[in-house]
Amino acid sequence: MPSKKPNIVFILADDYGWNDIGYHGSFIQTPNLDSLASEGVTLENYYVQPICSPSRCQLMTGRYQIHYGMQHSVITSDRPHGLPLDEITLPQKLKENGYSTYIVGKWHLGFYRKEYMPLRRGFERFYGYLTGGEDYWTHRRPNLFAKDPNAFHGLDLRDQDKPVLDQNGTYSTNLFASKAIEVIRNHPQNKPMFLYLPFQAVHSPLEAPREYIDMYKNVKNTLVRTYAAMVTAMDEAVGNVTDALRKTGLWNDTVLIFSTDNGARRNAGSNWPLRGWKSTLWEGGIRGVGFVTSKLLKKAKRRSDALIHISDWFPTLLRISRASTNNTKSLDGFDVWDAISMGSPSPRKEILHNIDPLQRRSKSSSSHLWSDDIFDTSTYAAIRSGNWKLLTGYQDLGGWKHRGTSGNHFEEPEDSHDKHLWLFNIRDDPQERTDLSEKYPDVVKVLLNKLASYNKTAVPPFWPPPDPRANPALHGDLFGPWL
């Protein structure tokens, strides 16, 4: 372990695809991310959740979402729900251990009561927004491209607990980078720092400053050009933040983690050659771009194939910060620091990707080799154990998106739309092209039993109805607590 408590900087990109970074072969320019990754350890067998809130809650708690009722959808701005208050968060534990704790950017873990806000969940400093997405320039919801006539309208940008009214026209990627640099410069160097920087980029809507769009004049497709510009703007912002760490003398004692929260969307970004996209349990939705960079790594400048999940950061970062996991609930995450720093085998052998009982439909009359006395295979679920991955339920069939400068080309799968069980050897078939469920029925049964065991530990999903009292028009044109 590091000889003293290191600074921890966790940068989370939003909807950032597997094939959207230079070192995975993208045409998009990401020189800063590529340089940081080359100095550290790239995580090539790293998993996140397929949508925003579930990834963030597992990062913050080290626990699977089935264990606190968040296995269905994301936290919305009009429903009274959030990360349950009895869940202990990563910044709470780090703060107990002497860390200064900062968040700059996207929260998306609930705000319908003040107790759910970042300043009540372990962070001392908050600059950012509470909901899932907004306009990059005005910092308002809905964005200019939204089509829902019933959507609530309002401002969503705060400094601590007060609305920010003077940043209309400031691009959020640049704004959050500048605020993170401000935090770094003002941080007292006699204390360790936890800086959580969840960028808005590269979530919808597709918006970027003109100078970055002009860098991709050779890209014919307008959407691809704008998305590429957004990525490069984020890359430059990351470079500016790391420059600030170096100039303030904090870099040598810092562990920097970069991660996406889920795969790229179907209509923006690329997860090639992986199947699927955001909101799916195919590899394109859940295998994430990630790397760790630090002078404190024992074996750097390498690629890691260690199996790692976003829930593993909770125990891993507590260990390197010399904090205790005492008084936390039973963790699903593993301490993977030795796997990252020294190349040791990962202690993780299995990942529950999700079980969502609210996302299911009545099965068709199609033939089925497995009875549902083990696990209801119409339930939307997926698990990886060793090299095997099982998916059940009526999945979006996904597909493979080839992206070029002239646009996107989709390769559709041949699966029938009433199919509801797949088995893949992910080591041999990371593109999920060959279903092996009929060839290996015994493996299917083993994995169905595993899903059934996990399901016995799940709490019911909490999915309350929309609450009209959430309307910002009732609260000074500002998204925020309403109960």
XYZ file of C-alpha atoms in Angstrom, residues 74-478:
405
model
C -32.432 5.433 -13.032
C -33.305 8.014 -10.402
C -35.592 10.509 -12.080
C -36.147 14.167 -11.279
C -39.882 13.758 -10.684
C -40.043 10.678 -8.435
C -39.373 10.651 -4.673
C -36.509 8.180 -4.577
C -32.739 8.077 -4.146
C -29.854 6.074 -2.758
C -31.314 4.881 0.583
C -30.104 6.874 3.563
C -28.993 3.806 5.495
C -26.378 3.036 2.821
C -22.903 4.207 3.870
C -21.109 6.067 1.089
C -17.473 6.198 0.050
C -17.049 9.920 0.870
C -18.576 9.355 4.306
C -15.960 6.724 5.106
C -13.115 8.803 3.675
C -14.245 11.898 5.558
C -14.245 9.883 8.795
C -10.640 9.014 7.964
C -9.454 12.594 7.649
C -10.066 13.263 3.967
C -11.411 16.462 2.480
C -14.222 15.365 0.159
C -15.280 17.241 -2.980
C -17.717 16.600 -5.807
C -17.766 18.662 -9.001
C -20.286 17.630 -11.634
C -23.223 15.227 -11.821
C -24.858 13.725 -8.707
C -27.868 11.666 -9.934
C -28.372 9.777 -6.669
C -31.508 11.514 -5.477
C -32.513 14.900 -4.107
C -36.219 14.846 -3.257
C -35.323 15.534 0.384
C -32.304 17.474 1.634
C -30.971 14.337 3.309
C -30.291 12.831 -0.124
C -28.179 15.747 -1.361
C -24.386 15.404 -1.796
C -23.599 17.613 1.217
C -25.549 15.178 3.415
C -23.907 12.059 1.938
C -20.295 12.719 2.858
C -19.170 15.554 0.605
C -17.971 18.832 2.111
C -18.019 20.723 -1.188
C -20.475 20.432 -4.075
C -20.538 22.285 -7.362
C -22.696 20.733 -10.042
C -26.126 19.435 -10.880
C -28.521 16.922 -9.353
C -30.423 15.329 -12.232
C -29.448 12.971 -15.036
C -28.770 15.474 -17.800
C -29.349 18.990 -19.042
C -28.246 21.561 -21.587
C -24.446 22.034 -21.617
C -24.689 25.806 -22.054
C -27.762 26.955 -20.141
C -27.623 24.261 -17.394
C -31.365 23.911 -17.671
C -33.718 20.975 -18.141
C -35.016 19.918 -20.518
C -32.359 20.580 -23.129
C -33.191 22.297 -26.409
C -33.619 18.960 -28.189
C -36.059 17.384 -25.707
C -39.471 16.460 -27.085
C -41.515 15.551 -23.989
C -44.205 18.243 -23.653
C -44.828 17.245 -20.034
C -41.214 17.575 -18.895
C -40.540 19.869 -15.955
C -38.532 22.992 -16.807
C -35.932 24.516 -14.536
C -32.331 25.378 -13.695
C -30.094 22.640 -12.308
C -26.762 24.089 -11.222
C -25.651 24.630 -7.621
C -22.693 25.869 -5.634
C -23.037 24.119 -2.284
C -26.761 24.553 -1.663
C -27.330 27.751 -3.643
C -28.345 28.170 -7.286
C -25.707 29.360 -9.749
C -27.199 32.097 -11.908
C -24.173 33.564 -13.673
C -22.928 30.673 -15.837
C -25.471 30.678 -18.646
C -23.305 30.319 -21.753
C -20.410 28.495 -20.068
C -19.875 25.007 -21.483
C -20.243 22.515 -18.632
C -17.104 20.484 -19.398
C -14.982 23.621 -19.117
C -16.943 24.858 -16.122
C -16.512 21.667 -14.127
C -12.826 21.419 -15.004
C -12.234 25.000 -13.842
C -14.081 24.359 -10.581
C -12.098 21.160 -10.016
C -8.867 23.107 -10.588
C -10.080 25.708 -8.105
C -10.657 22.946 -5.544
C -7.169 21.552 -6.168
C -5.477 24.937 -5.797
C -7.341 25.754 -2.570
C -6.994 22.340 -0.980
C -4.907 22.365 2.239
C -1.917 20.174 1.534
C -1.719 18.851 5.070
C -4.869 16.799 4.425
C -5.540 14.035 1.886
C -8.142 14.820 -0.753
C -10.950 12.864 -2.386
C -12.038 14.679 -5.542
C -14.939 13.107 -7.406
C -15.296 14.632 -10.871
C -18.316 13.147 -12.689
C -18.411 15.076 -15.953
C -21.625 15.714 -17.846
C -19.712 14.737 -20.983
C -20.459 12.929 -23.153
C -24.124 12.456 -22.240
C -26.845 13.813 -24.510
C -27.544 16.391 -25.886
C -24.812 16.550 -28.500
C -23.327 19.998 -27.923
C -19.748 21.240 -28.176
C -17.848 24.526 -28.572
C -17.139 25.509 -32.166
C -13.351 25.269 -31.796
C -13.601 21.544 -31.054
C -16.145 20.896 -33.805
C -13.779 22.575 -36.274
C -11.088 20.037 -35.366
C -13.197 17.400 -37.168
C -14.010 19.128 -40.448
C -13.131 15.901 -42.260
C -15.986 14.081 -40.495
C -18.978 14.186 -42.815
C -21.663 13.059 -40.384
C -22.807 15.974 -38.194
C -23.671 13.844 -35.148
C -20.380 11.961 -35.266
C -18.493 15.250 -35.658
C -20.170 16.834 -32.645
C -19.731 13.754 -30.493
C -16.035 13.599 -31.367
C -15.727 17.267 -30.424
C -17.358 16.592 -27.044
C -14.896 13.794 -26.335
C -11.882 15.929 -27.235
C -13.189 18.781 -25.075
C -13.436 16.356 -22.148
C -9.956 15.024 -22.872
C -8.522 18.542 -22.741
C -10.388 19.201 -19.487
C -8.856 16.090 -17.930
C -5.433 17.288 -19.058
C -6.011 20.673 -17.414
C -7.051 19.026 -14.140
C -4.003 16.771 -14.053
C -1.754 19.739 -14.888
C -3.162 21.480 -11.816
C -2.349 18.448 -9.686
C 1.242 18.562 -10.921
C 1.656 22.317 -10.480
C 0.370 22.193 -6.899
C 2.693 19.332 -5.981
C -0.142 16.885 -5.339
C 0.435 14.576 -8.288
C 3.115 12.320 -6.812
C 0.811 11.348 -3.937
C -2.342 10.966 -6.046
C -4.175 7.908 -7.322
C -6.223 8.912 -10.377
C -9.010 6.660 -11.635
C -10.788 7.267 -14.926
C -13.996 5.377 -15.691
C -17.116 5.554 -17.763
C -20.481 4.993 -16.097
C -21.839 2.848 -18.951
C -21.375 2.218 -22.642
C -22.132 4.666 -25.419
C -25.687 5.305 -26.566
C -27.035 3.655 -29.700
C -27.141 6.919 -31.634
C -23.889 8.439 -30.339
C -20.476 7.066 -29.607
C -19.180 3.598 -30.376
C -18.699 0.395 -28.422
C -17.212 -1.476 -31.387
C -16.470 -4.367 -31.535
C -18.729 -5.114 -28.565
C -22.406 -5.895 -28.918
C -25.026 -3.463 -27.680
C -25.057 -0.022 -26.082
C -26.203 1.916 -23.050
C -29.291 0.490 -21.290
C -28.460 -3.083 -22.364
C -26.706 -5.906 -20.550
C -24.650 -6.795 -23.604
C -20.922 -6.131 -23.315
C -21.269 -2.808 -25.152
C -23.470 -1.528 -22.348
C -21.444 -2.758 -19.392
C -17.791 -3.301 -20.310
C -16.281 0.043 -19.493
C -13.327 2.169 -20.453
C -11.173 2.545 -17.364
C -7.612 3.060 -16.180
C -5.627 3.911 -13.066
C -2.633 6.238 -13.100
C -0.359 6.933 -10.150
C 3.272 7.149 -9.108
C 2.206 4.778 -6.326
C 1.565 1.815 -8.645
C 4.145 -0.952 -8.217
C 3.888 -2.177 -11.814
C 2.739 0.521 -14.202
C 2.710 1.010 -17.967
C 0.750 -2.146 -18.644
C -2.604 -3.593 -19.616
C -4.606 -5.490 -16.983
C -7.027 -8.293 -17.762
C -8.114 -8.604 -14.121
C -11.879 -8.942 -13.648
C -12.998 -5.730 -11.911
C -16.416 -4.196 -11.254
C -17.322 -0.634 -10.348
C -18.437 -1.815 -6.890
C -14.815 -2.806 -6.202
C -13.677 0.811 -5.883
C -15.346 1.169 -2.475
C -13.235 -1.429 -0.600
C -10.181 -0.762 -2.782
C -10.073 2.967 -2.096
C -10.825 2.452 1.584
C -7.849 0.135 1.824
C -5.324 2.442 0.158
C -6.627 5.339 2.257
C -6.168 3.245 5.414
C -9.858 3.511 6.208
C -11.884 0.704 7.713
C -14.899 -1.091 6.282
C -16.297 -1.402 9.796
C -19.915 -0.259 10.174
C -20.648 -0.846 6.510
C -23.185 -3.339 5.279
C -22.078 -6.568 3.630
C -20.075 -5.594 0.555
C -20.315 -7.062 -2.933
C -17.136 -5.288 -4.015
C -13.613 -6.687 -3.655
C -10.330 -5.028 -2.803
C -8.561 -5.153 -6.174
C -5.607 -2.878 -5.409
C -3.040 -5.688 -5.638
C -4.484 -6.765 -8.989
C -4.151 -3.205 -10.280
C -0.881 -2.179 -8.657
C 1.107 -5.414 -8.770
C -0.625 -7.551 -11.369
C -1.838 -10.118 -8.850
C -4.881 -12.253 -9.771
C -8.179 -10.523 -9.150
C -10.102 -11.821 -6.136
C -13.298 -11.302 -8.136
C -14.506 -14.327 -10.085
C -18.114 -13.364 -10.685
C -20.305 -10.316 -11.401
C -24.041 -10.014 -11.016
C -24.879 -7.539 -13.767
C -28.475 -7.123 -12.594
C -31.836 -8.735 -11.859
C -34.792 -6.471 -12.634
C -38.167 -8.132 -11.923
C -40.056 -5.064 -13.142
C -38.622 -5.469 -16.611
C -40.243 -8.674 -17.766
C -42.938 -9.826 -20.162
C -45.029 -12.946 -20.553
C -43.127 -15.593 -22.424
C -44.128 -16.586 -25.920
C -44.935 -20.113 -26.966
C -41.408 -20.672 -28.306
C -39.713 -23.855 -27.184
C -37.492 -23.700 -24.145
C -34.957 -26.239 -22.911
C -35.071 -25.104 -19.288
C -38.008 -25.046 -16.951
C -38.442 -21.949 -14.799
C -38.438 -23.857 -11.522
C -34.860 -22.612 -10.970
C -35.185 -18.982 -12.128
C -37.848 -17.181 -14.168
C -36.083 -16.712 -17.488
C -38.506 -13.983 -18.545
C -36.846 -11.761 -15.904
C -34.345 -9.241 -17.222
C -31.033 -10.400 -15.755
C -27.403 -11.209 -16.499
C -24.493 -12.752 -14.656
C -20.856 -13.458 -15.455
C -19.068 -16.281 -13.687
C -15.549 -17.082 -14.780
C -15.575 -16.951 -18.560
C -19.295 -17.661 -18.828
C -22.024 -15.065 -19.205
C -25.751 -15.778 -19.056
C -28.504 -13.344 -20.044
C -32.224 -13.894 -19.488
C -35.386 -11.988 -20.245
C -36.382 -9.959 -23.254
C -33.219 -8.050 -23.888
C -32.860 -5.337 -26.462
C -31.194 -7.587 -29.039
C -28.422 -5.076 -29.468
C -26.195 -5.324 -32.465
C -22.811 -4.109 -33.601
C -22.293 -0.518 -34.646
C -19.436 0.329 -36.970
C -18.652 4.037 -36.827
C -16.693 5.944 -39.400
C -16.220 9.581 -40.293
C -19.083 9.301 -42.776
C -21.569 7.940 -40.237
C -22.723 4.757 -38.533
C -23.455 1.314 -39.922
C -25.438 -1.186 -37.868
C -25.053 -4.943 -38.054
C -28.194 -6.575 -36.681
C -28.170 -9.902 -34.793
C -30.053 -12.910 -36.138
C -31.771 -13.751 -32.834
C -35.552 -13.968 -32.802
C -37.376 -11.277 -30.853
C -38.971 -13.811 -28.494
C -35.634 -15.315 -27.470
C -35.005 -14.905 -23.763
C -31.882 -16.868 -22.816
C -28.288 -16.712 -24.055
C -24.996 -18.229 -22.921
C -21.622 -16.959 -24.082
C -17.991 -17.714 -23.397
C -16.914 -14.099 -23.003
C -13.213 -14.913 -23.028
C -13.469 -16.577 -26.437
C -16.394 -14.561 -27.759
C -16.338 -11.018 -26.325
C -18.557 -9.857 -29.207
C -21.373 -12.196 -28.057
C -22.034 -13.695 -31.461
C -22.324 -17.411 -30.650
C -25.004 -18.541 -28.198
C -23.828 -21.739 -26.481
C -26.893 -22.377 -24.310
C -27.995 -25.499 -26.183
C -24.464 -26.873 -26.313
C -23.797 -26.436 -22.589
C -27.111 -26.921 -20.733
C -25.309 -27.858 -17.522
C -23.533 -24.487 -17.472
C -26.881 -22.787 -17.998
C -28.340 -24.591 -14.997
C -25.401 -23.615 -12.820
C -25.779 -19.967 -13.743
C -29.560 -20.028 -13.321
C -29.004 -21.372 -9.833
C -26.596 -18.535 -9.156
C -29.170 -16.001 -10.318
C -31.752 -17.645 -8.072
C -29.391 -17.429 -5.107
C -28.725 -13.737 -5.707
C -32.428 -13.119 -6.151
C -33.114 -14.493 -2.665
C -30.935 -11.695 -1.253
C -32.669 -8.933 -3.236
C -35.047 -6.375 -1.804
C -38.059 -5.360 -3.921
C -37.418 -2.590 -6.446
C -38.486 0.832 -5.242
C -40.134 2.678 -8.118
C -42.572 5.299 -6.842
C -44.941 7.185 -9.156
C -44.099 10.696 -10.377
C -44.827 13.475 -7.914
C -46.181 16.764 -9.349
C -44.750 18.576 -6.308
C -41.295 18.099 -7.860
C -42.019 20.726 -10.513
C -39.335 23.470 -10.313
C -42.037 26.013 -11.119
C -43.120 25.525 -7.499
C -39.578 26.070 -6.194
C -38.220 29.221 -7.780
C -37.423 27.645 -11.181
C -34.823 25.378 -9.536
